[in-house]
Amino acid sequence: MKLRRYILIVIKKAKLSQYFIPLLAIFCFIVLALVYIFYNPRPQAVETSAQSQAYVSLIFEDAGMDEQEVHKLLEINLPFDVAIIPFLPFSNKIALMCSKSNKEILMHLSMEPEDQNTLWLSPRSIMNSTPDDEVDKIFKDAMLNLPHSKGFSIHLGTLVCTNEKIVGHLVSLAKANNMIVVDSTSSPKSLFSKIGKQKGIDVISHDVILDSKNELKPIQDKFKLLFNIAKKKGFAVGIGHLGQEGGLTTIEAFKEVLKDAQRENIKFVFVSDIVKLIKQTD
């Protein structure tokens, strides 16, 4: 009997051993599948693309003397602003051209600089001694000369921007006409931002001046710097110039960096859109 029981036990063990390896393999497969489903990290590509969207506003200043340059600029079918000096030979014509091309217009008001060099001042400039009623008239006539202007920026103006009375008056005029203000003076003494806050109007400052020499590579590098700033803080404003400081070279640099902008998920917008973005983040 003992021998028979021992033989049966041996037989049972032998049968179980036939199924042990297949069962173990199935169990391991199920465990690995569960680990892969619940613990495998998802790809980050879509997330990274969505969160890296950045906005760039470009303002091309000093328009008014050369309509051919503006024609070249308007060939670029993207949003940007053109800051036109009023009362110049082609100011009104350029404003109409820009409106037809769905570009945003700024009045680039000429103002007295600190060095009192009048060489680059334009007709009917606002001087440090200009009375309020004359400032009103210049502003009103500039609006008529440059219809559909979204706001104003400053041509030169490093002296006037420190004059609390004139700055306050200009900011009030902008607010009354539902206009934005771009402080393009590059002066640390400028009162535009401070007085703008007091009067409840957003004043936009630039992040990068794109040109100062008529050389392609340095301007392209400035564009890339602008894109990097935009990626860090979400948006950025760059100023380029028409005429001898940049002109056709700045326009060419803009065209050359468009592929970089697309690759880095940069979206070009008007400066008025930057004002909206600032309000959303406040």
XYZ file of N, CA and C in Angstrom:
846
model
N 0.828 -1.217 0.000
C 0.000 0.000 0.000
C 0.857 1.260 0.000
N 1.889 1.212 0.855
C 2.775 2.393 0.909
C 3.441 2.629 -0.436
N 3.835 1.539 -1.060
C 4.498 1.656 -2.349
C 3.550 2.251 -3.390
N 2.275 1.808 -3.304
C 1.280 2.280 -4.272
C 1.032 3.797 -4.086
N 0.897 4.223 -2.795
C 0.677 5.641 -2.512
C 1.857 6.481 -3.013
N 3.034 6.000 -2.836
C 4.245 6.718 -3.258
C 4.267 6.873 -4.767
N 3.864 5.784 -5.475
C 3.844 5.817 -6.937
C 2.836 6.865 -7.430
N 1.645 6.950 -6.779
C 0.607 7.924 -7.171
C 1.088 9.367 -6.989
N 1.779 9.578 -5.857
C 2.312 10.936 -5.595
C 3.313 11.337 -6.671
N 4.182 10.430 -7.027
C 5.178 10.688 -8.060
C 4.507 11.019 -9.392
N 3.449 10.281 -9.713
C 2.729 10.495 -10.982
C 2.090 11.890 -11.002
N 1.456 12.272 -9.855
C 0.802 13.583 -9.780
C 1.810 14.711 -9.962
N 2.938 14.578 -9.294
C 3.984 15.595 -9.415
C 4.488 15.700 -10.844
N 4.595 14.566 -11.487
C 5.076 14.555 -12.873
C 4.095 15.277 -13.785
N 2.751 15.087 -13.525
C 1.738 15.765 -14.346
C 1.764 17.279 -14.127
N 1.925 17.686 -12.858
C 1.967 19.118 -12.547
C 3.161 19.794 -13.209
N 4.282 19.110 -13.239
C 5.491 19.693 -13.820
C 5.335 19.981 -15.306
N 4.444 19.257 -15.975
C 4.196 19.497 -17.399
C 3.565 20.869 -17.638
N 2.749 21.334 -16.664
C 2.041 22.612 -16.821
C 2.737 23.774 -16.126
N 3.749 23.494 -15.310
C 4.362 24.551 -14.489
C 5.014 25.652 -15.338
N 5.854 25.240 -16.312
C 6.585 26.225 -17.124
C 5.630 27.054 -17.990
N 4.640 26.428 -18.680
C 3.685 27.251 -19.449
C 2.900 28.224 -18.574
N 2.475 27.733 -17.388
C 1.708 28.615 -16.491
C 2.561 29.775 -15.994
N 3.820 29.485 -15.679
C 4.732 30.531 -15.218
C 4.960 31.578 -16.318
N 5.088 31.119 -17.563
C 5.296 32.029 -18.691
C 4.097 32.950 -18.882
N 2.887 32.380 -18.764
C 1.659 33.186 -18.910
C 1.574 34.230 -17.803
N 1.885 33.803 -16.575
C 1.843 34.718 -15.427
C 2.817 35.892 -15.620
N 4.040 35.574 -16.070
C 5.047 36.625 -16.298
C 4.599 37.603 -17.385
N 3.991 37.089 -18.445
C 3.512 37.935 -19.537
C 2.444 38.914 -19.049
N 1.502 38.400 -18.211
C 0.433 39.255 -17.677
C 1.012 40.359 -16.803
N 1.995 40.011 -15.953
C 2.615 40.997 -15.078
C 3.313 42.082 -15.890
N 4.080 41.683 -16.918
C 4.798 42.648 -17.755
C 3.830 43.574 -18.505
N 2.725 42.993 -18.985
C 1.727 43.796 -19.696
C 1.115 44.847 -18.778
N 0.801 44.452 -17.549
C 0.231 45.411 -16.585
C 1.215 46.523 -16.239
N 2.477 46.136 -16.065
C 3.509 47.142 -15.782
C 3.615 48.138 -16.934
N 3.608 47.646 -18.163
C 3.732 48.530 -19.331
C 2.553 49.487 -19.436
N 1.326 48.967 -19.190
C 0.120 49.788 -19.336
C 0.058 50.895 -18.290
N 0.359 50.534 -17.036
C 0.125 51.479 -15.937
C 1.332 52.315 -15.548
N 2.517 51.889 -15.913
C 3.713 52.603 -15.445
C 4.575 53.184 -16.556
N 4.282 52.827 -17.807
C 5.113 53.351 -18.896
C 4.809 54.835 -19.108
N 5.811 55.766 -19.036
C 5.545 57.202 -19.184
C 5.089 57.559 -20.587
N 4.121 58.466 -20.670
C 3.597 58.906 -21.965
C 4.581 59.841 -22.669
N 4.593 59.857 -23.996
C 5.472 60.777 -24.725
C 5.140 62.231 -24.385
N 6.167 63.088 -24.318
C 5.996 64.479 -23.915
C 5.902 65.447 -25.096
N 6.004 64.935 -26.317
C 6.137 65.835 -27.470
C 4.954 66.785 -27.619
N 3.723 66.259 -27.491
C 2.546 67.094 -27.685
C 2.458 68.147 -26.594
N 2.725 67.743 -25.339
C 2.681 68.668 -24.215
C 3.687 69.798 -24.400
N 4.904 69.441 -24.762
C 5.963 70.432 -24.919
C 5.604 71.442 -25.995
N 5.044 70.950 -27.107
C 4.673 71.844 -28.191
C 3.614 72.845 -27.746
N 2.616 72.341 -26.973
C 1.532 73.213 -26.548
C 2.015 74.278 -25.584
N 2.901 73.913 -24.666
C 3.287 74.874 -23.642
C 4.369 75.837 -24.115
N 4.976 75.581 -25.289
C 6.052 76.455 -25.750
C 5.568 77.540 -26.712
N 4.236 77.661 -26.905
C 3.717 78.734 -27.757
C 4.112 80.088 -27.185
N 4.691 80.934 -28.017
C 5.113 82.268 -27.577
C 4.692 83.290 -28.625
N 4.490 84.517 -28.180
C 3.970 85.570 -29.046
C 5.001 86.687 -29.216
N 5.150 87.132 -30.452
C 6.101 88.205 -30.758
C 5.397 89.291 -31.548
N 5.567 90.529 -31.097
C 5.061 91.688 -31.824
C 6.246 92.485 -32.374
N 6.197 92.794 -33.645
C 7.247 93.586 -34.299
C 6.696 94.942 -34.694
N 7.451 95.985 -34.377
C 7.088 97.348 -34.758
C 8.188 97.898 -35.665
N 7.813 98.300 -36.867
C 8.768 98.891 -37.803
C 8.561 100.406 -37.796
N 9.540 101.119 -37.235
C 9.422 102.558 -37.024
C 10.000 103.370 -38.196
N 9.714 104.669 -38.121
C 10.302 105.691 -39.016
C 9.772 105.649 -40.443
N 8.601 105.054 -40.648
C 8.002 105.087 -41.981
C 7.507 106.493 -42.285
N 7.486 106.840 -43.575
C 6.965 108.139 -43.988
C 7.736 108.797 -45.112
N 9.000 108.390 -45.266
C 9.850 109.024 -46.289
C 9.997 108.174 -47.550
N 9.878 106.853 -47.413
C 10.172 105.961 -48.545
C 9.062 104.921 -48.666
N 8.216 105.086 -49.664
C 7.113 104.138 -49.823
C 7.579 102.800 -50.401
N 8.700 102.786 -51.140
C 9.184 101.541 -51.740
C 9.612 100.544 -50.664
N 10.261 101.044 -49.612
C 10.635 100.172 -48.496
C 9.408 99.521 -47.873
N 8.377 100.315 -47.713
C 7.146 99.808 -47.101
C 6.497 98.767 -48.010
N 6.545 98.987 -49.325
C 6.031 97.978 -50.261
C 6.714 96.629 -50.013
N 8.032 96.652 -49.860
C 8.797 95.417 -49.602
C 8.365 94.781 -48.282
N 8.177 95.611 -47.265
C 7.775 95.108 -45.955
C 6.397 94.459 -46.009
N 5.488 95.067 -46.747
C 4.112 94.570 -46.810
C 3.983 93.278 -47.614
N 5.052 92.878 -48.283
C 5.043 91.574 -48.965
C 5.015 90.421 -47.961
N 5.421 90.694 -46.738
C 5.417 89.657 -45.690
C 4.011 89.583 -45.111
N 3.355 88.459 -45.337
C 1.948 88.304 -44.962
C 1.806 87.791 -43.526
N 2.208 88.631 -42.589
C 2.115 88.308 -41.167
C 1.689 89.566 -40.404
N 1.147 89.413 -39.201
C 0.809 90.608 -38.410
C 2.067 91.320 -37.908
N 2.117 92.615 -38.080
C 3.143 93.476 -37.467
C 2.633 94.908 -37.510
N 3.301 95.788 -36.765
C 2.894 97.193 -36.700
C 3.865 98.057 -37.501
N 3.318 99.100 -38.115
C 4.143 100.084 -38.806
C 3.927 101.424 -38.106
N 5.004 101.967 -37.537
C 4.948 103.257 -36.845
C 5.357 104.342 -37.836
N 4.393 105.189 -38.197
C 4.588 106.180 -39.260
C 4.722 107.574 -38.649
N 5.783 108.281 -39.035
C 5.941 109.672 -38.610
C 4.946 110.524 -39.396
N 4.069 111.255 -38.718
C 3.085 112.061 -39.459
C 3.716 113.267 -40.141
N 2.982 113.787 -41.124
C 3.323 115.046 -41.804
C 4.554 114.941 -42.715
N 4.981 113.728 -43.055
C 6.065 113.537 -44.017
C 5.462 113.327 -45.415
N 6.282 113.377 -46.481
C 5.743 113.330 -47.854
C 4.821 112.137 -48.142
N 5.154 110.939 -47.592
C 4.361 109.753 -47.929
C 3.596 109.193 -46.723
N 3.504 109.971 -45.652
C 2.886 109.457 -44.420
C 1.467 108.944 -44.655
N 0.625 109.777 -45.249
C -0.778 109.407 -45.449
C -0.907 108.239 -46.417
N -0.145 108.271 -47.494
C -0.204 107.185 -48.491
C 0.218 105.855 -47.875
N 1.275 105.885 -47.060
C 1.750 104.656 -46.404
C 0.710 104.129 -45.422
N 0.051 105.033 -44.712
C -0.999 104.615 -43.778
C -2.116 103.881 -44.507
N -2.508 104.398 -45.656
C -3.561 103.755 -46.445
C -3.092 102.401 -46.985
N -1.833 102.332 -47.417
C -1.258 101.066 -47.886
C -1.298 100.015 -46.774
N -0.893 100.423 -45.582
C -0.837 99.490 -44.454
C -2.237 99.013 -44.074
N -3.205 99.919 -44.098
C -4.586 99.543 -43.780
C -5.111 98.517 -44.782
N -4.821 98.739 -46.061
C -5.257 97.787 -47.096
C -4.625 96.419 -46.901
N -3.406 96.399 -46.368
C -2.696 95.126 -46.144
C -2.989 94.535 -44.763
N -3.977 95.112 -44.073
C -4.381 94.627 -42.740
C -3.239 94.650 -41.727
N -2.440 95.704 -41.799
C -1.390 95.909 -40.805
C -1.850 96.952 -39.790
N -1.291 96.882 -38.600
C -1.657 97.833 -37.552
C -0.758 99.067 -37.652
N -1.353 100.254 -37.479
C -0.631 101.520 -37.632
C -0.477 102.201 -36.280
N 0.722 102.756 -36.049
C 0.972 103.609 -34.891
C 1.420 104.985 -35.382
N 0.982 106.044 -34.688
C 1.516 107.380 -34.958
C 2.862 107.478 -34.252
N 3.901 107.694 -35.022
C 5.259 107.782 -34.464
C 5.576 109.263 -34.243
N 5.139 109.771 -33.087
C 5.202 111.205 -32.833
C 6.626 111.653 -32.537
N 7.073 112.657 -33.274
C 8.427 113.188 -33.115
C 8.485 114.109 -31.897
N 9.480 113.862 -31.006
C 9.608 114.640 -29.770
C 11.073 114.991 -29.517
N 11.261 116.069 -28.774
C 12.604 116.608 -28.551
C 13.492 115.648 -27.754
N 14.734 115.411 -28.223
C 15.670 114.548 -27.498
C 16.497 115.341 -26.488
N 17.180 114.623 -25.607
C 18.008 115.261 -24.572
C 19.178 116.046 -25.154
N 19.786 115.518 -26.218
C 20.965 116.188 -26.760
C 20.622 117.433 -27.582
N 19.310 117.703 -27.707
C 18.819 118.891 -28.420
C 19.306 118.955 -29.865
N 19.618 117.774 -30.397
C 20.008 117.690 -31.808
C 18.735 117.659 -32.656
N 18.508 118.685 -33.411
C 17.263 118.797 -34.177
C 17.354 118.165 -35.569
N 18.491 117.564 -35.880
C 18.705 117.023 -37.227
C 17.639 116.004 -37.603
N 17.285 115.097 -36.652
C 16.359 114.016 -36.964
C 14.924 114.312 -36.535
N 14.687 115.524 -36.038
C 13.315 115.905 -35.703
C 12.502 116.095 -36.975
N 11.222 115.775 -36.898
C 10.344 115.875 -38.061
C 9.456 117.105 -37.945
N 8.738 117.427 -39.009
C 7.840 118.584 -38.946
C 6.839 118.453 -37.801
N 6.585 119.562 -37.132
C 5.616 119.650 -36.045
C 5.959 118.686 -34.902
N 7.209 118.709 -34.500
C 7.648 117.897 -33.359
C 7.128 118.512 -32.058
N 6.922 117.652 -31.069
C 6.548 118.119 -29.736
C 7.835 118.424 -28.975
N 8.000 119.685 -28.618
C 9.197 120.116 -27.909
C 8.909 120.183 -26.408
N 9.954 120.304 -25.627
C 9.792 120.348 -24.172
C 9.016 121.589 -23.711
N 8.944 122.589 -24.567
C 8.240 123.827 -24.230
C 6.899 123.963 -24.955
N 6.472 122.913 -25.686
C 5.221 122.995 -26.447
C 4.025 123.094 -25.491
N 3.173 124.092 -25.646
C 2.011 124.244 -24.753
C 0.946 123.174 -25.027
N 0.071 122.964 -24.047
C -0.941 121.915 -24.133
C -1.828 122.038 -25.370
N -2.258 123.272 -25.686
C -3.169 123.421 -26.824
C -2.491 123.044 -28.137
N -1.181 123.284 -28.232
C -0.445 122.894 -29.438
C -0.239 121.387 -29.487
N 0.014 120.765 -28.322
C 0.105 119.296 -28.256
C -1.211 118.684 -28.724
N -2.333 119.242 -28.276
C -3.659 118.769 -28.705
C -3.800 118.829 -30.223
N -3.374 119.954 -30.795
C -3.532 120.157 -32.248
C -2.642 119.193 -33.032
N -1.394 119.024 -32.598
C -0.486 118.078 -33.269
C -1.073 116.668 -33.221
N -1.561 116.269 -32.056
C -2.121 114.920 -31.873
C -3.343 114.730 -32.782
N -4.241 115.704 -32.772
C -5.468 115.611 -33.578
C -5.141 115.560 -35.070
N -4.223 116.421 -35.519
C -3.861 116.455 -36.937
C -3.120 115.172 -37.357
N -2.337 114.616 -36.430
C -1.644 113.347 -36.718
C -2.649 112.221 -36.919
N -3.721 112.226 -36.131
C -4.769 111.210 -36.298
C -5.440 111.331 -37.669
N -5.629 112.575 -38.129
C -6.229 112.785 -39.451
C -5.267 112.377 -40.560
N -3.974 112.650 -40.361
C -2.950 112.305 -41.346
C -2.731 110.799 -41.434
N -2.922 110.117 -40.295
C -2.691 108.668 -40.228
C -3.964 107.977 -39.721
N -4.980 107.877 -40.585
C -6.248 107.279 -40.145
C -6.074 105.825 -39.722
N -6.945 105.392 -38.824
C -6.979 104.013 -38.305
C -5.795 103.685 -37.387
N -5.117 104.712 -36.867
C -3.997 104.439 -35.946
C -4.513 103.798 -34.665
N -3.825 102.739 -34.219
C -4.204 102.034 -32.994
C -3.606 102.682 -31.751
N -2.596 103.519 -31.946
C -1.937 104.142 -30.811
C -0.791 105.008 -31.280
N 0.085 105.358 -30.361
C 1.246 106.145 -30.758
C 2.507 105.620 -30.082
N 3.642 105.870 -30.740
C 4.956 105.589 -30.165
C 5.770 106.875 -30.275
N 7.020 106.843 -29.807
C 7.810 108.066 -29.697
C 9.037 108.005 -30.593
N 9.193 109.025 -31.416
C 10.392 109.189 -32.241
C 11.332 110.132 -31.496
N 12.545 109.636 -31.168
C 13.494 110.385 -30.329
C 12.855 110.587 -28.944
N 12.659 111.843 -28.502
C 11.840 112.110 -27.324
C 12.445 111.862 -25.962
N 13.766 111.692 -25.867
C 14.372 111.377 -24.564
C 14.300 112.542 -23.573
N 14.037 113.757 -24.047
C 13.831 114.892 -23.136
C 12.355 115.025 -22.776
N 11.508 114.987 -23.771
C 10.069 115.155 -23.521
C 9.529 114.047 -22.613
N 10.088 112.841 -22.714
C 9.572 111.722 -21.911
C 9.801 111.916 -20.408
N 10.622 112.915 -20.041
C 10.845 113.209 -18.620
C 9.988 114.391 -18.154
N 9.207 114.955 -19.058
C 8.351 116.102 -18.749
C 6.988 115.585 -18.285
N 6.759 115.641 -16.980
C 5.550 115.045 -16.400
C 4.270 115.629 -16.998
N 4.271 116.918 -17.240
C 3.073 117.576 -17.763
C 2.727 117.090 -19.169
N 3.725 117.084 -20.072
C 3.458 116.675 -21.459
C 3.141 115.189 -21.531
N 3.901 114.372 -20.799
C 3.651 112.923 -20.810
C 2.232 112.644 -20.312
N 1.841 113.281 -19.224
C 0.489 113.093 -18.692
C -0.576 113.496 -19.693
N -0.312 114.587 -20.399
C -1.276 115.071 -21.399
C -1.391 114.086 -22.564
N -0.268 113.576 -23.044
C -0.286 112.622 -24.155
C -0.973 111.313 -23.763
N -0.702 110.835 -22.555
C -1.346 109.604 -22.085
C -2.863 109.807 -21.969
N -3.282 110.976 -21.494
C -4.715 111.279 -21.406
C -5.361 111.321 -22.786
N -4.656 111.893 -23.765
C -5.169 111.926 -25.138
C -5.325 110.510 -25.703
N -4.338 109.656 -25.418
C -4.411 108.263 -25.883
C -5.611 107.550 -25.254
N -5.785 107.743 -23.964
C -6.895 107.087 -23.269
C -8.236 107.575 -23.804
N -8.352 108.884 -24.021
C -9.607 109.455 -24.520
C -9.960 108.937 -25.914
N -8.931 108.572 -26.692
C -9.157 108.080 -28.057
C -9.017 106.558 -28.169
N -9.015 105.893 -27.002
C -8.929 104.420 -26.961
C -7.704 103.906 -27.717
N -6.560 104.552 -27.462
C -5.314 104.199 -28.136
C -4.324 103.571 -27.165
N -3.424 102.771 -27.703
C -2.343 102.217 -26.894
C -1.124 103.139 -26.980
N -0.218 102.989 -26.019
C 1.010 103.782 -25.993
C 2.204 102.839 -26.009
N 3.130 103.071 -26.922
C 4.378 102.308 -26.972
C 5.519 103.257 -26.627
N 6.193 102.998 -25.512
C 7.328 103.841 -25.115
C 8.581 103.328 -25.804
N 8.928 103.956 -26.906
C 10.091 103.520 -27.691
C 11.264 104.475 -27.529
N 11.337 105.160 -26.371
C 12.405 106.141 -26.169
C 13.742 105.516 -25.781
N 13.727 104.317 -25.215
C 14.943 103.674 -24.681
C 15.571 104.503 -23.553
N 14.766 105.269 -22.860
C 15.272 106.105 -21.763
C 14.834 105.545 -20.417
N 15.792 105.296 -19.508
C 15.412 104.806 -18.169
C 14.685 105.881 -17.351
N 14.753 107.128 -17.788
C 14.087 108.219 -17.078
C 12.647 108.439 -17.551
N 12.225 107.706 -18.554
C 10.907 107.940 -19.134
C 9.792 107.762 -18.107
N 8.817 108.675 -18.166
C 7.687 108.659 -17.227
C 6.431 108.013 -17.818
N 6.520 107.521 -19.041
C 5.315 107.014 -19.704
C 4.685 105.834 -18.958
N 5.479 104.855 -18.538
C 4.923 103.699 -17.835
C 4.298 104.103 -16.501
N 5.018 104.916 -15.749
C 4.541 105.349 -14.436
C 3.219 106.116 -14.548
N 3.179 107.080 -15.447
C 1.960 107.889 -15.604
C 0.844 107.075 -16.258
N 1.226 106.146 -17.143
C 0.231 105.254 -17.732
C -0.503 104.450 -16.665
N 0.241 103.908 -15.693
C -0.385 103.153 -14.594
C -1.305 104.040 -13.775
N -0.858 105.255 -13.518
C -1.675 106.193 -12.743
C -2.995 106.498 -13.438
N -2.958 106.565 -14.749
C -4.153 106.927 -15.517
C -4.921 105.700 -16.022
N -4.438 104.518 -15.658
C -5.155 103.290 -16.011
C -5.046 102.898 -17.470
N -3.877 103.106 -18.060
C -3.670 102.712 -19.456
C -2.351 101.938 -19.551
N -2.366 100.848 -20.319
C -1.157 100.038 -20.474
C -0.180 100.708 -21.426
N 1.062 100.842 -20.971
C 2.131 101.377 -21.816
C 3.084 100.228 -22.135
N 3.294 99.981 -23.411
C 4.126 98.861 -23.856
C 5.570 99.334 -24.040
N 6.485 98.588 -23.462
C 7.915 98.837 -23.685
C 8.487 97.717 -24.543
N 9.530 98.012 -25.293
C 10.127 96.992 -26.162
C 11.155 96.162 -25.390
N 11.386 94.957 -25.885
C 12.392 94.063 -25.297
C 13.715 94.129 -26.044
N 13.653 94.311 -27.362
C 14.874 94.293 -28.184
C 14.767 95.324 -29.303
N 15.828 96.118 -29.469
C 15.986 96.925 -30.688
C 16.725 96.041 -31.689
N 16.113 95.768 -32.808
C 16.629 94.763 -33.735
C 17.794 95.255 -34.588
N 17.892 96.546 -34.798
C 18.914 97.051 -35.717
C 19.520 98.359 -35.212
N 20.735 98.574 -35.606
C 21.394 99.872 -35.409
C 22.441 100.047 -36.503
N 22.822 98.915 -37.078
C 23.736 98.921 -38.223
C 23.077 98.154 -39.360
N 23.423 98.547 -40.551
C 22.814 97.941 -41.728
C 23.534 96.644 -42.108
N 23.556 95.666 -41.168
C 24.255 94.392 -41.383
C 23.308 93.240 -41.074
N 23.256 92.262 -41.969
C 22.253 91.200 -41.882
C 22.439 90.297 -40.666
N 23.643 89.763 -40.459
C 23.862 88.752 -39.414
C 23.544 89.283 -38.009
N 24.031 90.477 -37.626
C 23.684 90.986 -36.292
C 22.173 91.157 -36.084
N 21.462 91.538 -37.147
C 20.011 91.710 -37.024
C 19.333 90.355 -36.857
N 19.787 89.350 -37.598
C 19.248 87.998 -37.426
C 19.472 87.503 -35.993
N 20.650 87.782 -35.443
C 20.952 87.377 -34.070
C 20.013 88.067 -33.072
N 19.686 89.336 -33.339
C 18.756 90.062 -32.463
C 17.354 89.455 -32.539
N 16.944 89.029 -33.728
C 15.652 88.346 -33.868
C 15.630 87.079 -33.009
N 16.727 86.319 -33.042
C 16.782 85.078 -32.256
C 16.753 85.370 -30.760
N 17.411 86.458 -30.350
C 17.350 86.888 -28.957
C 15.909 87.226 -28.572
N 15.216 87.913 -29.458
C 13.818 88.269 -29.218
C 12.957 87.022 -29.048
N 13.176 86.014 -29.892
C 12.413 84.763 -29.785
C 12.672 84.081 -28.448
N 13.927 84.076 -28.009
C 14.264 83.441 -26.722
C 13.588 84.154 -25.552
N 13.545 85.482 -25.601
C 12.854 86.241 -24.549
C 11.368 85.892 -24.547
N 10.783 85.805 -25.746
C 9.358 85.465 -25.847
C 9.071 84.086 -25.267
N 9.965 83.126 -25.508
C 9.750 81.766 -24.988
C 9.851 81.737 -23.470
N 10.672 82.617 -22.909
C 10.834 82.642 -21.451
C 9.655 83.288 -20.741
N 9.174 84.406 -21.283
C 8.096 85.113 -20.569
C 6.730 85.037 -21.259
N 6.684 84.364 -22.423
C 5.403 84.162 -23.103
C 5.163 85.106 -24.262
N 5.765 86.289 -24.213
C 5.620 87.251 -25.302
C 6.792 88.231 -25.263
N 7.011 88.921 -26.396
C 8.078 89.916 -26.460
C 7.776 90.891 -27.586
N 8.350 92.100 -27.453
C 8.146 93.160 -28.443
C 9.504 93.590 -28.991
N 9.626 93.591 -30.307
C 10.864 94.022 -30.955
C 10.617 95.230 -31.846
N 11.605 96.126 -31.894
C 11.502 97.318 -32.744
C 12.590 97.275 -33.811
N 12.160 97.412 -35.065
C 13.069 97.570 -36.189
C 12.837 98.933 -36.820
N 13.728 99.333 -37.693
C 13.636 100.658 -38.297
C 13.667 100.577 -39.812
N 12.896 101.446 -40.422
C 13.016 101.673 -41.852
C 14.025 102.805 -42.049
N 14.579 102.909 -43.253
C 15.590 103.940 -43.462
C 16.992 103.397 -43.247
N 17.937 104.269 -42.953
C 19.346 103.892 -42.981
C 19.785 103.012 -41.809
N 19.053 102.996 -40.710
C 19.469 102.151 -39.583
C 19.194 100.674 -39.809
N 18.275 100.367 -40.675
C 17.948 98.964 -40.935
C 17.380 98.807 -42.328
N 16.168 99.328 -42.482
C 15.535 99.351 -43.794
C 15.419 97.990 -44.462
N 15.876 97.920 -45.701
C 15.756 96.689 -46.478
C 16.513 95.527 -45.836
N 17.604 95.830 -45.131
C 18.372 94.771 -44.460
C 17.561 94.166 -43.315
N 16.866 94.998 -42.561
C 16.012 94.495 -41.477
C 14.860 93.673 -42.038
N 14.290 94.123 -43.144
C 13.208 93.373 -43.791
C 13.713 92.012 -44.253
N 14.916 91.980 -44.838
C 15.507 90.718 -45.289
C 15.774 89.787 -44.109
N 16.282 90.348 -43.004
C 16.532 89.534 -41.808
C 15.237 88.939 -41.278
N 14.162 89.713 -41.310
C 12.842 89.234 -40.888
C 12.434 88.018 -41.720
N 12.598 88.122 -43.035
C 12.248 87.000 -43.918
C 13.098 85.766 -43.609
N 14.392 85.999 -43.339
C 15.329 84.889 -43.120
C 15.027 84.097 -41.840
N 14.462 84.757 -40.827
C 14.246 84.073 -39.542
C 12.847 83.461 -39.422
N 12.046 83.541 -40.466
C 10.678 83.025 -40.370
C 10.641 81.513 -40.139
N 11.597 80.788 -40.742
C 11.646 79.333 -40.516
C 12.005 79.026 -39.063
N 12.936 79.801 -38.501
C 13.279 79.637 -37.080
C 12.056 79.884 -36.205
N 11.307 80.912 -36.544
C 10.112 81.253 -35.761
C 9.094 80.117 -35.797
N 8.892 79.548 -36.970
C 7.937 78.449 -37.104
C 8.403 77.232 -36.318
N 9.692 76.923 -36.405
C 10.250 75.772 -35.701
C 10.137 75.939 -34.179
N 10.277 77.163 -33.702
C 10.250 77.417 -32.264
C 8.865 77.801 -31.752
N 7.851 77.615 -32.608
C 6.452 77.847 -32.220
C 6.211 79.295 -31.809
N 6.785 80.228 -32.568
C 6.585 81.657 -32.346
C 5.414 82.114 -33.208
N 4.490 82.815 -32.580
C 3.355 83.369 -33.313
C 3.469 84.890 -33.335
N 3.421 85.481 -34.536
C 3.500 86.933 -34.669
C 2.115 87.541 -34.468
N 2.067 88.612 -33.664
C 0.805 89.283 -33.360
C 1.018 90.790 -33.392
N -0.078 91.538 -33.390
C 0.003 92.993 -33.307
C 0.332 93.413 -31.882
N 0.843 94.630 -31.748
C 1.178 95.113 -30.408
C -0.092 95.275 -29.558
N -1.231 95.545 -30.179
C -2.492 95.620 -29.424
C -2.864 94.254 -28.835
N -2.439 93.169 -29.487
C -2.668 91.824 -28.936
C -1.812 91.593 -27.697
N -0.615 92.181 -27.672
C 0.246 92.074 -26.491
C -0.429 92.757 -25.294
N -1.081 93.895 -25.549
C -1.825 94.583 -24.480
C -2.893 93.651 -23.909
N -3.603 92.934 -24.769
C -4.635 91.993 -24.312
C -4.022 90.863 -23.496
N -2.861 90.349 -23.942
C -2.187 89.280 -23.205
C -1.770 89.751 -21.802
N -1.276 90.974 -21.718
C -0.875 91.525 -20.420
C -2.080 91.617 -19.499
N -3.213 92.067 -20.026
C -4.425 92.185 -19.216
C -4.902 90.823 -18.724
N -4.756 89.801 -19.571
C -5.175 88.445 -19.186
C -4.310 87.883 -18.060
N -3.026 88.250 -18.039
C -2.113 87.706 -17.031
C -2.094 88.522 -15.745
N -2.665 89.726 -15.764
C -2.696 90.572 -14.546
C -3.675 90.011 -13.506
